[in-house]
């Protein structure tokens, strides 16, 4: 794994790091901070890493370079739950920044006494539940939109949405023209491709629809964006 100093700009996922900041990108050459970590903080970090949101798919596992004789564990168990180590990353919103930590961070903390920066722990404590709409809003506000490969939107299948009535709310008997469907529900599949799923007249309707899609149990990511005029 490429080494980055804690809180330094992270260009691992894109040429321009933007708002991404590295935490826990350790190797066996550079020194790192050591110290105590509260069990409650570790448990909260662990929960976020059980099933973290991922913009990319990892191929293979990164081995721990700090372990003297082994390559480190493939998974870490804690309170009857397990985190797969070295195959994913945590994207942690922190206001206007986005901390990115490899899943090996739980192994570094547990086995090698690593202590992440205090601002990282503040973000861990404040982070909404993983894959919730609140998490996705915080992710986008922190610069996560750049990870979604924005580009031309894939066209929906012919006729899929054209035959459906516009989702507008009007009082009975009122016949004014419907409002434009200005809020889009977007989806990202397991390969990092994004698609427009539906449009709604209000953010509330779009948000409700995104939550219904999430409740179906699919692992794909849904979020809401305003439709920007061309």
CSV table of C-alpha atoms in Angstrom, one decimal:
chain,number,residue,atom,x,y,z
A,1,UNK,CA,0.0,0.0,0.0
A,2,UNK,CA,1.2,3.5,-0.8
A,3,UNK,CA,2.3,5.5,2.3
A,4,UNK,CA,0.7,8.8,3.1
A,5,UNK,CA,1.3,11.0,6.1
A,6,UNK,CA,-1.8,11.4,8.3
A,7,UNK,CA,-4.1,14.2,7.1
A,8,UNK,CA,-2.1,14.7,3.9
A,9,UNK,CA,-3.9,15.1,0.6
A,10,UNK,CA,-4.7,11.7,-0.9
A,11,UNK,CA,-4.3,11.2,-4.6
A,12,UNK,CA,-4.6,7.4,-4.6
A,13,UNK,CA,-8.1,7.4,-6.1
A,14,UNK,CA,-7.9,10.3,-8.5
A,15,UNK,CA,-5.1,12.5,-9.9
A,16,UNK,CA,-6.3,15.6,-8.0
A,17,UNK,CA,-6.9,14.8,-4.3
A,18,UNK,CA,-9.4,17.6,-3.8
A,19,UNK,CA,-10.9,17.2,-0.4
A,20,UNK,CA,-9.6,13.7,0.3
A,21,UNK,CA,-7.3,13.4,3.3
A,22,UNK,CA,-5.3,10.2,4.3
A,23,UNK,CA,-5.5,8.6,7.7
A,24,UNK,CA,-3.9,5.2,8.5
A,25,UNK,CA,-1.9,4.7,5.3
A,26,UNK,CA,1.1,3.1,7.1
A,27,UNK,CA,4.1,1.1,6.0
A,28,UNK,CA,7.2,-0.4,7.6
A,29,UNK,CA,9.5,2.5,6.7
A,30,UNK,CA,7.8,5.6,8.0
A,31,UNK,CA,7.2,6.3,11.7
A,32,UNK,CA,3.6,6.7,12.9
A,33,UNK,CA,1.8,8.0,16.0
A,34,UNK,CA,1.2,5.5,18.8
A,35,UNK,CA,-1.0,5.8,21.9
A,36,UNK,CA,-4.1,4.7,23.7
A,37,UNK,CA,-7.5,4.5,22.0
A,38,UNK,CA,-10.8,4.4,23.8
A,39,UNK,CA,-12.7,1.2,23.4
A,40,UNK,CA,-15.9,3.1,22.5
A,41,UNK,CA,-14.2,4.9,19.7
A,42,UNK,CA,-12.7,1.7,18.4
A,43,UNK,CA,-16.1,0.0,18.5
A,44,UNK,CA,-17.7,2.9,16.5
A,45,UNK,CA,-14.9,2.8,13.9
A,46,UNK,CA,-15.3,-1.0,13.7
A,47,UNK,CA,-19.1,-0.7,13.1
A,48,UNK,CA,-18.5,1.7,10.2
A,49,UNK,CA,-16.0,-0.8,8.6
A,50,UNK,CA,-18.3,-3.9,8.8
A,51,UNK,CA,-20.0,-2.9,5.5
A,52,UNK,CA,-18.5,0.4,4.3
A,53,UNK,CA,-19.7,2.3,1.3
A,54,UNK,CA,-17.2,1.8,-1.6
A,55,UNK,CA,-16.9,3.8,-4.9
A,56,UNK,CA,-14.5,1.2,-6.3
A,57,UNK,CA,-14.0,-2.5,-6.2
A,58,UNK,CA,-10.7,-3.8,-4.7
A,59,UNK,CA,-9.0,-6.7,-6.4
A,60,UNK,CA,-6.8,-8.8,-4.0
A,61,UNK,CA,-5.9,-8.0,-0.4
A,62,UNK,CA,-3.3,-5.6,0.9
A,63,UNK,CA,-1.1,-7.3,3.5
A,64,UNK,CA,0.1,-5.6,6.7
A,65,UNK,CA,3.7,-4.4,6.3
A,66,UNK,CA,4.1,-3.9,10.0
A,67,UNK,CA,3.7,-7.6,11.0
A,68,UNK,CA,7.2,-9.0,11.5
A,69,UNK,CA,6.7,-12.6,10.3
A,70,UNK,CA,3.2,-12.8,8.8
A,71,UNK,CA,1.1,-10.7,6.4
A,72,UNK,CA,-1.4,-9.9,9.0
A,73,UNK,CA,-5.0,-11.3,9.3
A,74,UNK,CA,-7.5,-11.4,6.5
A,75,UNK,CA,-10.2,-10.4,9.0
A,76,UNK,CA,-10.5,-8.9,12.5
A,77,UNK,CA,-13.3,-10.1,14.9
A,78,UNK,CA,-14.6,-7.9,17.6
A,79,UNK,CA,-17.8,-8.5,19.7
A,80,UNK,CA,-19.2,-11.2,17.4
A,81,UNK,CA,-18.7,-9.1,14.2
A,82,UNK,CA,-15.9,-9.2,11.6
A,83,UNK,CA,-14.2,-6.7,9.4
A,84,UNK,CA,-12.4,-7.9,6.2
A,85,UNK,CA,-9.0,-6.4,6.4
A,86,UNK,CA,-7.1,-5.0,3.4
A,87,UNK,CA,-10.0,-5.1,0.8
A,88,UNK,CA,-11.9,-1.9,1.5
A,89,UNK,CA,-11.6,1.7,2.6
A,90,UNK,CA,-13.6,3.9,4.9
A,91,UNK,CA,-14.7,7.2,3.4
A,92,UNK,CA,-15.4,9.4,6.5
A,93,UNK,CA,-17.1,12.8,6.1
A,94,UNK,CA,-15.4,15.5,8.2
A,95,UNK,CA,-17.2,18.7,7.5
A,96,UNK,CA,-15.7,20.0,4.2
A,97,UNK,CA,-13.1,17.3,4.1
A,98,UNK,CA,-13.3,13.5,3.5
A,99,UNK,CA,-11.0,11.3,5.5
A,100,UNK,CA,-10.1,8.0,3.8
A,101,UNK,CA,-8.7,5.1,5.8
A,102,UNK,CA,-7.9,1.6,4.7
A,103,UNK,CA,-9.8,-1.2,6.5
A,104,UNK,CA,-6.4,-2.3,7.9
A,105,UNK,CA,-6.7,0.6,10.3
A,106,UNK,CA,-8.5,-1.6,12.8
A,107,UNK,CA,-5.6,-4.1,12.7
A,108,UNK,CA,-3.0,-1.2,13.0
A,109,UNK,CA,-4.8,0.1,16.1
A,110,UNK,CA,-5.3,-3.3,17.7
A,111,UNK,CA,-2.0,-5.0,17.0
A,112,UNK,CA,0.5,-2.2,16.4
A,113,UNK,CA,-0.7,0.5,18.8
A,114,UNK,CA,-1.4,3.0,16.1
A,115,UNK,CA,-3.3,6.1,17.2
A,116,UNK,CA,-5.1,8.1,14.5
A,117,UNK,CA,-5.4,11.9,14.8
A,118,UNK,CA,-8.0,13.4,17.2
A,119,UNK,CA,-9.9,15.0,14.3
A,120,UNK,CA,-10.3,11.6,12.8
A,121,UNK,CA,-12.0,10.3,16.0
A,122,UNK,CA,-14.2,13.4,16.1
A,123,UNK,CA,-15.4,12.5,12.6
A,124,UNK,CA,-15.9,8.8,13.6
A,125,UNK,CA,-18.1,9.9,16.5
A,126,UNK,CA,-20.2,12.3,14.4
A,127,UNK,CA,-20.5,10.0,11.3
A,128,UNK,CA,-24.1,8.9,10.6
A,129,UNK,CA,-24.9,5.2,10.2
A,130,UNK,CA,-23.2,3.7,7.1
A,131,UNK,CA,-25.3,3.7,3.9
A,132,UNK,CA,-28.0,5.9,5.5
A,133,UNK,CA,-29.3,8.9,3.6
A,134,UNK,CA,-27.7,11.2,6.3
A,135,UNK,CA,-24.3,9.5,5.6
A,136,UNK,CA,-24.7,10.0,1.8
A,137,UNK,CA,-25.6,13.7,2.3
A,138,UNK,CA,-22.5,14.2,4.5
A,139,UNK,CA,-20.4,12.3,2.0
A,140,UNK,CA,-21.5,14.5,-0.9
A,141,UNK,CA,-21.0,17.7,1.1
A,142,UNK,CA,-17.5,16.6,2.0
A,143,UNK,CA,-16.5,16.2,-1.6
A,144,UNK,CA,-17.6,12.6,-2.2
A,145,UNK,CA,-19.3,13.5,-5.4
A,146,UNK,CA,-15.9,13.6,-7.2
A,147,UNK,CA,-15.7,9.8,-6.5
A,148,UNK,CA,-18.8,9.0,-8.4
A,149,UNK,CA,-17.3,9.6,-11.8
A,150,UNK,CA,-19.8,12.3,-12.9
A,151,UNK,CA,-20.4,12.2,-16.6
A,152,UNK,CA,-23.2,11.8,-19.2
A,153,UNK,CA,-26.2,10.1,-17.5
A,154,UNK,CA,-27.2,6.8,-18.8
A,155,UNK,CA,-30.6,7.0,-20.5
A,156,UNK,CA,-33.4,5.0,-18.9
A,157,UNK,CA,-34.8,2.1,-20.8
A,158,UNK,CA,-37.3,3.3,-23.5
A,159,UNK,CA,-40.7,4.0,-22.1
A,160,UNK,CA,-39.8,3.1,-18.5
A,161,UNK,CA,-40.6,6.6,-17.1
A,162,UNK,CA,-42.4,8.3,-20.0
A,163,UNK,CA,-45.6,6.5,-19.3
A,164,UNK,CA,-45.6,7.3,-15.6
A,165,UNK,CA,-47.4,10.4,-14.3
A,166,UNK,CA,-45.2,13.2,-12.9
A,167,UNK,CA,-44.8,13.1,-9.2
A,168,UNK,CA,-46.4,16.5,-8.4
A,169,UNK,CA,-48.8,17.4,-5.6
A,170,UNK,CA,-51.7,19.7,-6.3
A,171,UNK,CA,-54.8,20.5,-4.4
A,172,UNK,CA,-58.0,18.9,-5.6
A,173,UNK,CA,-59.5,20.9,-8.5
A,174,UNK,CA,-56.4,22.9,-9.1
A,175,UNK,CA,-55.3,22.5,-12.8
A,176,UNK,CA,-52.1,24.6,-13.0
A,177,UNK,CA,-49.3,23.1,-15.0
A,178,UNK,CA,-47.2,20.5,-13.2
A,179,UNK,CA,-43.9,21.5,-11.7
A,180,UNK,CA,-40.7,20.4,-13.4
A,181,UNK,CA,-39.3,17.1,-12.1
A,182,UNK,CA,-36.2,18.9,-10.7
A,183,UNK,CA,-34.9,16.3,-8.2
A,184,UNK,CA,-33.2,13.1,-9.4
A,185,UNK,CA,-32.7,9.8,-7.6
A,186,UNK,CA,-29.4,8.4,-8.7
A,187,UNK,CA,-27.9,4.9,-8.2
A,188,UNK,CA,-24.4,3.6,-8.3
A,189,UNK,CA,-23.8,-0.1,-9.0
A,190,UNK,CA,-21.1,-2.4,-7.8
A,191,UNK,CA,-18.8,-1.4,-10.7
A,192,UNK,CA,-18.9,2.3,-9.8
A,193,UNK,CA,-21.3,3.3,-12.7
A,194,UNK,CA,-24.0,5.8,-11.9
A,195,UNK,CA,-27.5,5.8,-13.3
A,196,UNK,CA,-30.5,8.1,-13.0
A,197,UNK,CA,-33.4,6.1,-11.5
A,198,UNK,CA,-36.2,8.6,-11.3
A,199,UNK,CA,-37.1,12.3,-11.0
A,200,UNK,CA,-39.5,14.1,-8.6
A,201,UNK,CA,-40.8,17.6,-8.2
A,202,UNK,CA,-39.6,18.0,-4.6
A,203,UNK,CA,-36.5,17.0,-2.7
A,204,UNK,CA,-38.7,15.4,-0.1
A,205,UNK,CA,-40.3,13.1,-2.6
A,206,UNK,CA,-37.0,12.1,-4.1
A,207,UNK,CA,-35.5,11.4,-0.7
A,208,UNK,CA,-38.5,9.3,0.3
A,209,UNK,CA,-38.1,7.3,-2.9
A,210,UNK,CA,-34.3,6.8,-2.4
A,211,UNK,CA,-35.1,5.4,1.1
A,212,UNK,CA,-37.6,3.0,-0.3
A,213,UNK,CA,-35.1,1.7,-2.8
A,214,UNK,CA,-32.5,1.3,0.0
A,215,UNK,CA,-35.1,-0.7,2.1
A,216,UNK,CA,-35.3,-3.3,-0.6
A,217,UNK,CA,-31.9,-4.6,0.7
A,218,UNK,CA,-29.8,-4.1,-2.4
A,219,UNK,CA,-26.1,-3.2,-1.8
A,220,UNK,CA,-26.2,-0.5,-4.4
A,221,UNK,CA,-26.0,3.1,-3.4
A,222,UNK,CA,-28.8,5.6,-3.9
A,223,UNK,CA,-28.7,9.4,-3.4
A,224,UNK,CA,-30.5,12.6,-4.4
A,225,UNK,CA,-29.3,15.5,-6.5
A,226,UNK,CA,-30.9,18.5,-8.0
A,227,UNK,CA,-31.2,18.5,-11.8
A,228,UNK,CA,-28.7,21.0,-13.1
A,229,UNK,CA,-29.7,22.8,-16.3
A,230,UNK,CA,-27.4,22.2,-19.2
